[in-house]
Short mmCIF file of C-alpha atoms in Angstrom, two decimals:
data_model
loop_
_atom_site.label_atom_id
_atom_site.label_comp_id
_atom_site.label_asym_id
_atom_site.label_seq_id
_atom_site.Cartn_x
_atom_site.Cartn_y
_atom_site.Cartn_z
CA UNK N 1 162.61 97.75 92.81
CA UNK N 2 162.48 96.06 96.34
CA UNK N 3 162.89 92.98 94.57
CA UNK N 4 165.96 93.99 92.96
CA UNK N 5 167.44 95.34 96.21
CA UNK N 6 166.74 92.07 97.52
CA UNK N 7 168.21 89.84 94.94
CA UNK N 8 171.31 92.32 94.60
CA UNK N 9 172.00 92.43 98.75
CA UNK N 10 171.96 88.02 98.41
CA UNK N 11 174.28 88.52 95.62
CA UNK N 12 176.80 90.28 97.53
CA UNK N 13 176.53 88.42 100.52
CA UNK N 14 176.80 84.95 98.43
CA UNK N 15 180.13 83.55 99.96
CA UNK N 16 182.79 80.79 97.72
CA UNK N 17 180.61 78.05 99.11
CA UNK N 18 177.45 79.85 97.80
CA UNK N 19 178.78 79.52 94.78
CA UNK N 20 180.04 76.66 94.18
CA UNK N 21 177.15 74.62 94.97
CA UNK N 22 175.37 77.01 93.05
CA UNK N 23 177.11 76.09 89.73
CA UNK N 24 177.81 72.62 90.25
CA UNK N 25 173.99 71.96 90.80
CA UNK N 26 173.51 74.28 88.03
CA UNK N 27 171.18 76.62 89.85
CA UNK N 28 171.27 79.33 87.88
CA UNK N 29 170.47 77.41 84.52
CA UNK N 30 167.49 75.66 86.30
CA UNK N 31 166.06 79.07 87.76
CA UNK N 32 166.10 80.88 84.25
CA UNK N 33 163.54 78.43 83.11
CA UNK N 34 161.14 78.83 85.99
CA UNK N 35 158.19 80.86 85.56
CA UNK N 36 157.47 84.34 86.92
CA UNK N 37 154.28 83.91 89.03
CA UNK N 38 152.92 87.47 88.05
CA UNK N 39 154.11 91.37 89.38
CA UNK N 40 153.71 91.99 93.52
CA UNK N 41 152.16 95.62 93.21
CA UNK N 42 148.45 95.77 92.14
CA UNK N 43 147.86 98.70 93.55
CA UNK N 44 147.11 102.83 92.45
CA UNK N 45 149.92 104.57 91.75
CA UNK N 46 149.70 106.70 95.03
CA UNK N 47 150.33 103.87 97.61
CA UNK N 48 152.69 102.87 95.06
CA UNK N 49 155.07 105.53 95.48
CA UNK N 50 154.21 106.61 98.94
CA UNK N 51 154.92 102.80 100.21
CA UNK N 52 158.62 103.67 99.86
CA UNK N 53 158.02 106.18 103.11
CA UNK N 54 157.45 102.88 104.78
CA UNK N 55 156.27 103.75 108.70
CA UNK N 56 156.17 107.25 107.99
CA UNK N 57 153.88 106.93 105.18
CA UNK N 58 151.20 109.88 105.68
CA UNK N 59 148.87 108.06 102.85
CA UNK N 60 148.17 104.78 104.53
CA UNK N 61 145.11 103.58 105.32
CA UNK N 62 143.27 100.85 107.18
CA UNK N 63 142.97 97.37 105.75
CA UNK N 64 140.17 96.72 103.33
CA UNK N 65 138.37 93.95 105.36
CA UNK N 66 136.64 93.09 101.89
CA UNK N 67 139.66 92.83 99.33
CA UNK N 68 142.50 92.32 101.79
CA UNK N 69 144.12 90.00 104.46
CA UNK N 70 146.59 90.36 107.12
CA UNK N 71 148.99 87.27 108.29
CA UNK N 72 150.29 87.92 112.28
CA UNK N 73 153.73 85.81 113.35
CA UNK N 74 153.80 84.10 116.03
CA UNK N 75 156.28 85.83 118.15
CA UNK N 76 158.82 85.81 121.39
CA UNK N 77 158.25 88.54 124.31
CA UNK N 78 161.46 89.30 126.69
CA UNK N 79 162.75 92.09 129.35
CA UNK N 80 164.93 94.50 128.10
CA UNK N 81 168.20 94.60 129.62
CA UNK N 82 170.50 97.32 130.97
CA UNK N 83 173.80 97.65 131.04
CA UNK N 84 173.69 98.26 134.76
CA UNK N 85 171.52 96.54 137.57
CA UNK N 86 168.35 97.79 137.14
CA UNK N 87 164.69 95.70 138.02
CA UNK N 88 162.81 93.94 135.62
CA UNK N 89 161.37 95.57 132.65
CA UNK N 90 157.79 95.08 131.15
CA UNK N 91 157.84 92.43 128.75
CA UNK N 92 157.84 93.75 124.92
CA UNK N 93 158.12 91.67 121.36
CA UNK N 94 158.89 92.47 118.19
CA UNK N 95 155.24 92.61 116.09
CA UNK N 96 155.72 91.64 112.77
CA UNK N 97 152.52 91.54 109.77
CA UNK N 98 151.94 90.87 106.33
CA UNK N 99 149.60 92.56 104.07
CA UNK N 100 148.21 90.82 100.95
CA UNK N 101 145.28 91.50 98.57
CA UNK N 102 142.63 89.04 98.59
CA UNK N 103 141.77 86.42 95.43
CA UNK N 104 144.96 88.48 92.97
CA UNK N 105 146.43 85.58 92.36
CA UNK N 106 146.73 84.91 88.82
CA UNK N 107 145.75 82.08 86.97
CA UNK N 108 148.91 79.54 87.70
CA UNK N 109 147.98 76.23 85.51
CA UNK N 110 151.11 76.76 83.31
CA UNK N 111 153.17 77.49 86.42
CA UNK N 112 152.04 74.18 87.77
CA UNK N 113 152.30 72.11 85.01
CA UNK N 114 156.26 73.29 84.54
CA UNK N 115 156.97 72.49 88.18
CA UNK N 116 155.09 69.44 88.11
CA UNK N 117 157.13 68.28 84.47
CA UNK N 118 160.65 69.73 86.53
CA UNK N 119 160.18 67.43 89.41
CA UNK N 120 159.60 64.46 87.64
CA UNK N 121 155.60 64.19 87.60
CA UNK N 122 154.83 62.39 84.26
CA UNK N 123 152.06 63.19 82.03
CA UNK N 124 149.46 61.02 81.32
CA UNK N 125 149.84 59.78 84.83
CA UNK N 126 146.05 60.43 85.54
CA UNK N 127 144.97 60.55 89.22
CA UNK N 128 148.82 60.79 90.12
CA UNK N 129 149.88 63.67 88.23
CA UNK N 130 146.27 65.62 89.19
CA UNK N 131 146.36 65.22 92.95
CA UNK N 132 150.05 66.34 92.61
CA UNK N 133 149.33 69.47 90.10
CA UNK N 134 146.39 70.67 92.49
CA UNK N 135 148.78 70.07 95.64
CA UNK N 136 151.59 72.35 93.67
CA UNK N 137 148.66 74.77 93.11
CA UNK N 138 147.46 75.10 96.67
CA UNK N 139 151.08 75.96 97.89
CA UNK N 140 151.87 78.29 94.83
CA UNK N 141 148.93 80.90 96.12
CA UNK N 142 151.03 82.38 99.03
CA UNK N 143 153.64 83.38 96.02
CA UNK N 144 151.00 84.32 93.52
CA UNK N 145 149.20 86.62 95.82
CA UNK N 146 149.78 90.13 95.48
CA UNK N 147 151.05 92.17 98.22
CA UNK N 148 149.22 95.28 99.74
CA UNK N 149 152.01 97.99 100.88
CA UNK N 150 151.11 101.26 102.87
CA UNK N 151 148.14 99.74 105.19
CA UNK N 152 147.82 99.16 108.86
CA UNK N 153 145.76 96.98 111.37
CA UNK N 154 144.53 97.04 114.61
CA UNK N 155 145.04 94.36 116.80
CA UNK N 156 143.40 93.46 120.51
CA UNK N 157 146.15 92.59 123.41
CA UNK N 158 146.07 90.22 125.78
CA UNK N 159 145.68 93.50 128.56
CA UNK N 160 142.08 94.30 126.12
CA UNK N 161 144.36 97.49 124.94
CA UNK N 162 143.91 97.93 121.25
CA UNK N 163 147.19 98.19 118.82
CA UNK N 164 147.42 99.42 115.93
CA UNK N 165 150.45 97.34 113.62
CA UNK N 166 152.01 98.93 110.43
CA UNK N 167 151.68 100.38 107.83
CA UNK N 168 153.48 98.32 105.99
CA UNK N 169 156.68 99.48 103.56
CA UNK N 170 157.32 98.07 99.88
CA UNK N 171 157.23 94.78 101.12
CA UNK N 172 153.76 94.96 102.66
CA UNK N 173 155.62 93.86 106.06
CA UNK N 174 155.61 95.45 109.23
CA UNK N 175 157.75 95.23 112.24
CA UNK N 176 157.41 97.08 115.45
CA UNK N 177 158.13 96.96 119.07
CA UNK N 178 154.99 96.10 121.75
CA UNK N 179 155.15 96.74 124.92
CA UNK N 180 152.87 94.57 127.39
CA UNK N 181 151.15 96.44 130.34
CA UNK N 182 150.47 92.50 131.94
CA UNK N 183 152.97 90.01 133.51
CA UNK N 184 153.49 86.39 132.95
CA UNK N 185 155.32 83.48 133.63
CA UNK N 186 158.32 82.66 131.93
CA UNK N 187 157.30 80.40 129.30
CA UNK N 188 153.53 81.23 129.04
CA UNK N 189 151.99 81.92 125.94
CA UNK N 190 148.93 84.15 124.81
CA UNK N 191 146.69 84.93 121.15
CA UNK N 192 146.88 88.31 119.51
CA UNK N 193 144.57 88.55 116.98
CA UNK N 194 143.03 91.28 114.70
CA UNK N 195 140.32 93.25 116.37
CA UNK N 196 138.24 91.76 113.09
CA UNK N 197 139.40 88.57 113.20
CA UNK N 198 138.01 87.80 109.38
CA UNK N 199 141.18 89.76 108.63
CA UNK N 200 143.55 86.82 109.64
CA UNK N 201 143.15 83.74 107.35
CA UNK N 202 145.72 81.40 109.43
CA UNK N 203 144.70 82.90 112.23
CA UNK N 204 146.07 84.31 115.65
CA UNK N 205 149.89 85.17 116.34
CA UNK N 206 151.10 83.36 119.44
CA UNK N 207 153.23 85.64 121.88
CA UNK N 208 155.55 83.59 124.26
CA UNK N 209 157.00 85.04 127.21
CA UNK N 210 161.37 84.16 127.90
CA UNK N 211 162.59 85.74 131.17
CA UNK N 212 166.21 87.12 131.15
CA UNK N 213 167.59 83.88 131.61
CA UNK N 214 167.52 80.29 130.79
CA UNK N 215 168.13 77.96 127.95
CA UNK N 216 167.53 78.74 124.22
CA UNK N 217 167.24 76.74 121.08
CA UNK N 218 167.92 78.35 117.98
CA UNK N 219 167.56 75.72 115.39
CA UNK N 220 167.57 75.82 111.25
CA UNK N 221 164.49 74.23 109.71
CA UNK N 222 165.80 72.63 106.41
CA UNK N 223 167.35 69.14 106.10
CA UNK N 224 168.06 69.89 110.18
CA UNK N 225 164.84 69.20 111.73
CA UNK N 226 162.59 69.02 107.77
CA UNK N 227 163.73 67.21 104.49
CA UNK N 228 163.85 69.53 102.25
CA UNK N 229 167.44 68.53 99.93
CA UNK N 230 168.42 72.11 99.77
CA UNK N 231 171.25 71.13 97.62
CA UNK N 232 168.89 69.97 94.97
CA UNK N 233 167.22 72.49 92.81
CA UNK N 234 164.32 70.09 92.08
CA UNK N 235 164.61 68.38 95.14
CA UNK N 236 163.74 72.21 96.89
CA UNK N 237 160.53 72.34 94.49
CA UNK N 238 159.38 68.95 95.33
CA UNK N 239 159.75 68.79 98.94
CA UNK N 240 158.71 72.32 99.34
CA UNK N 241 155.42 72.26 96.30
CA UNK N 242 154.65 68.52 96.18
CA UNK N 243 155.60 66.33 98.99
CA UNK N 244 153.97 66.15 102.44
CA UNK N 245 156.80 67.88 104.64
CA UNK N 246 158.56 64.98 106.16
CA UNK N 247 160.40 65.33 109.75
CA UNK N 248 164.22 64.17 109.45
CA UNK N 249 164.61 61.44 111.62
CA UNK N 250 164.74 60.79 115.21
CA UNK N 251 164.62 65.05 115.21
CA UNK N 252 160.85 65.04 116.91
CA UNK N 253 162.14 62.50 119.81
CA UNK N 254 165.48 64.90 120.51
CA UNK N 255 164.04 67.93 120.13
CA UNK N 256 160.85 66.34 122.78
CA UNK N 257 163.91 65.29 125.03
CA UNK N 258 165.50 69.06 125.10
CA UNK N 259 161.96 70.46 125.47
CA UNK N 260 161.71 68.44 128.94
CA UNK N 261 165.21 68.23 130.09
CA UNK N 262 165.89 72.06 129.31
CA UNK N 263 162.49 73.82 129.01
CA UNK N 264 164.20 76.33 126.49
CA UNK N 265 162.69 79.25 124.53
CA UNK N 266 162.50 77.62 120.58
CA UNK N 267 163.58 79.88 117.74
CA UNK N 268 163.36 77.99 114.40
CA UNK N 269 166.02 80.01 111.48
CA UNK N 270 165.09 79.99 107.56
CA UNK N 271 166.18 81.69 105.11
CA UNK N 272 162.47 81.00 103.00
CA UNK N 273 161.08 83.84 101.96
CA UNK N 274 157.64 84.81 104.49
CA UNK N 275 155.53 83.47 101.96
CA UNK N 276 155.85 79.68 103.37
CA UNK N 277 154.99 81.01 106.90
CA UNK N 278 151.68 79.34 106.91
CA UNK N 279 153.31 75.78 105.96
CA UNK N 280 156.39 76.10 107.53
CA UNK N 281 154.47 76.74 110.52
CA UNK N 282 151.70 74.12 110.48
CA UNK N 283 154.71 71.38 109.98
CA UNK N 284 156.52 72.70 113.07
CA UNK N 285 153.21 72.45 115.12
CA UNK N 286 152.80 68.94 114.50
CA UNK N 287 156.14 67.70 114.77
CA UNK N 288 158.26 70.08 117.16
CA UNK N 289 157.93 72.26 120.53
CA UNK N 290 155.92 76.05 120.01
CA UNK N 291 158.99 78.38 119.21
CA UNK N 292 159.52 81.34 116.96
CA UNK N 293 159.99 81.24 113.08
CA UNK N 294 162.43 83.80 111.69
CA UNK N 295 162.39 83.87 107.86
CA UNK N 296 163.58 86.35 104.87
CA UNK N 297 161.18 88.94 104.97
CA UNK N 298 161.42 89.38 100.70
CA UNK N 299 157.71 88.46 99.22
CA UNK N 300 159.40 86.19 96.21
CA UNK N 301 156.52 86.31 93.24
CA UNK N 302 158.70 84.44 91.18
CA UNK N 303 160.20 80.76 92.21
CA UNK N 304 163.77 81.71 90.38
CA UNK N 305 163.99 83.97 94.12
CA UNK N 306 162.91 81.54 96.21
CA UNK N 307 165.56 79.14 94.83
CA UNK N 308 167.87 81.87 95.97
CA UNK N 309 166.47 82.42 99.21
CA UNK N 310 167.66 79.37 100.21
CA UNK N 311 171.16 78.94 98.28
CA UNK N 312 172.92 82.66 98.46
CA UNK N 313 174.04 84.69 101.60
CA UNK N 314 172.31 82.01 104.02
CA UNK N 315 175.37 82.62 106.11
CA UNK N 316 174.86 86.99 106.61
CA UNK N 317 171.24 86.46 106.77
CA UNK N 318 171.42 83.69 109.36
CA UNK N 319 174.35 86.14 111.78
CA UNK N 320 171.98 88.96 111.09
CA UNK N 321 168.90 86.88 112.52
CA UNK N 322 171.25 85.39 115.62
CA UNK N 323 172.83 89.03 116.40
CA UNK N 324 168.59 90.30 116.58
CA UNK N 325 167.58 87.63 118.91
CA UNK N 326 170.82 87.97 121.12
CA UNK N 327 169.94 91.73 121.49
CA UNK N 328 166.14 90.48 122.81
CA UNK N 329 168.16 87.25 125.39
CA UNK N 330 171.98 88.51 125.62
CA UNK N 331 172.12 86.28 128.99
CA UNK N 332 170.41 83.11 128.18
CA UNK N 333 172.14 79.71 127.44
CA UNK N 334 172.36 78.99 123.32
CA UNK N 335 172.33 75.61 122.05
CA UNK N 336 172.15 76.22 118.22
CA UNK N 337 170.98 73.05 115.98
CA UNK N 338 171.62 73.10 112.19
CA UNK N 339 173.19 71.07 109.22
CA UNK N 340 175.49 70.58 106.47
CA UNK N 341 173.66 71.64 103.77
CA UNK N 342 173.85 75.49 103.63
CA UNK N 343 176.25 77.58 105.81
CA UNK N 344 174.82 76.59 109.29
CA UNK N 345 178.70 75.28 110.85
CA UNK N 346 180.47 78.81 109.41
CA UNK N 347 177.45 81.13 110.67
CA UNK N 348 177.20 79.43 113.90
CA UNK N 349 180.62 79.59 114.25
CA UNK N 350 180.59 83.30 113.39
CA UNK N 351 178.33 83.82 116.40
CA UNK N 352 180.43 81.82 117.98
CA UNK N 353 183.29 84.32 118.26
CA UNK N 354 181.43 87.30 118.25
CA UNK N 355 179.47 86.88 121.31
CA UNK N 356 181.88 84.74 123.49
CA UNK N 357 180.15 82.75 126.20
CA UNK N 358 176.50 82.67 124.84
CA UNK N 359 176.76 80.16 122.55
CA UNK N 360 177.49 76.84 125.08
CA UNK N 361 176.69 74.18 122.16
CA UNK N 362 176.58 73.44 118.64
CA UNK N 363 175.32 70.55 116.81
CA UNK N 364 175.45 70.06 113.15
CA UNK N 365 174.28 67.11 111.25
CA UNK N 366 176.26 65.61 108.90
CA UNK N 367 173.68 65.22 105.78
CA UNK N 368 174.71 62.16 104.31
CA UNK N 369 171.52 61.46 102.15
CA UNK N 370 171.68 63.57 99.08
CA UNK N 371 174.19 62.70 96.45
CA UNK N 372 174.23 66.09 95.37
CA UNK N 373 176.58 66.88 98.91
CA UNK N 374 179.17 64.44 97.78
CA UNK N 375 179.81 66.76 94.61
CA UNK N 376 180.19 70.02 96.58
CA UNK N 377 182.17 68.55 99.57
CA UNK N 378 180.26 70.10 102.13
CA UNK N 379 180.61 67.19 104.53
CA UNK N 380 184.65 67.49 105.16
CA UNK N 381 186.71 67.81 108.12
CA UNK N 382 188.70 70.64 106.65
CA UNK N 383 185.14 72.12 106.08
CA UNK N 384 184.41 72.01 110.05
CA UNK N 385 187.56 73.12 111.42
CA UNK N 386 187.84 76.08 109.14
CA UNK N 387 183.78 76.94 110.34
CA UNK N 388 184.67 76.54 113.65
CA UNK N 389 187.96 77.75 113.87
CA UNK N 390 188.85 79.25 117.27
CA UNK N 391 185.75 77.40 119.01
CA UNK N 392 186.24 74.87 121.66
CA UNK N 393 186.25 71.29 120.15
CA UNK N 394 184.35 70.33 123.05
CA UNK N 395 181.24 72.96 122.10
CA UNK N 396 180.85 71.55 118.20
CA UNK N 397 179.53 67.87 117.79
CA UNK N 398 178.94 66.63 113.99
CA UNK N 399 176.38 63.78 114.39
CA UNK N 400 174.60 61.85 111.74
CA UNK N 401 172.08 60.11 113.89
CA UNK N 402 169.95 62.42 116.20
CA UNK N 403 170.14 59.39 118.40
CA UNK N 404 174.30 60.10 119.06
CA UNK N 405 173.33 63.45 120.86
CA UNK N 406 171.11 62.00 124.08
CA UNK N 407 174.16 62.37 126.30
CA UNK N 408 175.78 65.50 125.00
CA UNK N 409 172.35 66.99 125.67
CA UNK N 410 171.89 65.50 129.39
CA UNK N 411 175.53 67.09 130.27
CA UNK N 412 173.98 70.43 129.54
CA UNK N 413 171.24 70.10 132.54
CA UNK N 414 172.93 72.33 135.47
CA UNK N 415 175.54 73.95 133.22
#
């Protein structure tokens, strides 16, 4: 049921644009022939039903450090502010966990041979096409896994106070507000991790700390700072389950250069589903500054969703995400980062005009290297003006090479 109220909220949030890439790439004919990677709920009937009471859930239990596993997001802490002058608050984030049971996955050979055969991997290839089918298997798992609703965990603070997270709702996903009893400096960063750390196979979450004001990058992830040819429906299964992720180009120097010249807070905007946390976030940490990864929070166990993750309603989902982190950082500077591709220029733009003044630049690059934008004319003047319609011409800069934005992003120091 969640994953129907999922799919049918992307549906009705899938703008003209949405669809017309949508049927030109023939989306929809590609995603009916994708496998179904197994059912999300493995689990008695009782948490079952009683998952749907979400926080409130009076059944819920600890996790099983034997059959289960808990994923922690790295995270951004900040002061809350008032309306009214007022001194500085005690820092808080927003805790957010996953729940999954451990080793559910079903057996995904056929799974892997069809994506392998859909992205062009040709049998009888020997070593080839078996280093690629177990690389499409290892990043399948977080999708196959099945999800483990109504359970909590207790987590250790930086202050030693203990905190218990969850219990998860139907998505096995928890969010909550923490409030830290310690201070630090803007910009510092500490480890939250379960109290049993066994419980967290990728890991601590990383909490860092953004005072009131400042600069802020909000940046998209896909064909903006990672190729990923989101206008491709095999070209989204090959760079995302085959490929080793690939930085665009020039994006590590520029986003270095911002990193020094601005020393912003980093929030990096998908709309993957959660399940591609883990490799979304070790590609990040390699190639880009420490920031905070916002993604759908829908568990997809089926690749026909994740298709549509990325290619319906980007442009509510994305506003919703912006309008959460401008409630945490209402005063600090926004420099938002995206591309052509999805609907980066019309949600930034959106954001734009709803918070005037908080947005102070906008950079969009002009993809220009997959033939499938040429078809859907995303890369058109018209297309710009109309997305940023009412916003200064001087706050929007298309660029194709990161290289053109050096000086726009020097004139920002001392604004």
């Amino acid at each position: 049921m969640q994953r129907a109220f999922d799919r049918a909220r992307q549906l009705l949030e899938e703008t003209r644009g949405d669809k017309k890439t949508r049927k030109t790439e023939k989306f929809p004919s590609i995603e009916r022939t994708l496998p179904s990677l197994g059912s999300p709920l493995s689990i008695p009937w009782t948490q079952n039903i009683s998952s749907y009471l979400g926080s409130n859930n009076p059944l819920a239990g600890p996790i099983d450090p034997a059959t289960e596993s808990v994923w922690l997001f790295d995270n951004t802490a900040y002061r809350p502010i008032h309306p009214y002058p007022h001194s500085l608050q005690p820092w808080q984030a927003d805790f957010h966990a996953a729940f999954f049971k451990k080793g559910t996955g079903r057996d995904v050979s056929k799974s892997v041979a069809d994506i392998a055969d859909k992205i062009g991997l040709k049998e009888g290839s020997g070593e080839e096409r078996e280093r690629g089918e177990r690389t499409i298997a290892e990043r399948l798992q977080p999708f196959v896994d099945v999800v483990a609703p109504a359970r909590w965990v207790e987590v250790k603070l930086p202050d030693g106070k203990v905190q218990r997270l969850g219990p998860g709702g139907r998505s096995a996903t928890t969010q909550q507000i923490v409030s830290f009893r310690t201070e630090h400096a803007n910009g510092a960063t500490v480890e939250t991790d379960a109290v049993n750390a066994e419980l967290t196979p990728h890991g601590p979450m990383t909490t860092t700390f953004a005072e009131p004001e400042g600069w802020m990058v909000i940046s998209d992830i896909d064909d903006t700072v990672k190729v990923t040819l989101t206008p491709s429906p095999t070209g989204i299964l090959r760079t995302t389950f085959l490929e080793d992720p690939t930085p665009i180009a020039s994006m590590p120097a520029l986003y270095t250069h911002i990193q020094s010249l601005l020393n912003p807070t980093w929030f990096y905007l998908s709309a993957s589903p959660y399940n591609l946390y883990p490799f979304l976030r070790t590609f990040l940490h390699t190639h880009y500054p420490t920031g905070t990864i916002l993604l759908r929070e829908a568990s997809w166990m089926d690749l026909s969703g994740f298709l549509m993750s990325l290619t319906q309603g980007t442009e509510a989902y994305k506003r919703g995400r912006m309008e959460m982190v401008h409630s945490w950082l209402p005063k600090r500077k926004v420099l938002c980062v995206g591309d052509s591709t999805q609907s980066d220029p019309e949600a930034y733009g959106d954001i734009y005009r709803m918070y005037k003044g908080w947005v102070k630049k906008i950079f969009i690059r002009k993809v220009t290297d997959v033939a499938e934008m040429d078809v859907v004319d995303k890369n058109s003047p018209e297309r710009f003006e109309k997305a940023f319609k009412d916003v200064p011409r001087d706050v929007w800069q298309i660029f194709e090479d990161p290289n053109e934005l050096y000086a726009a992003v020097d004139a920002l120091k001392g604004n």
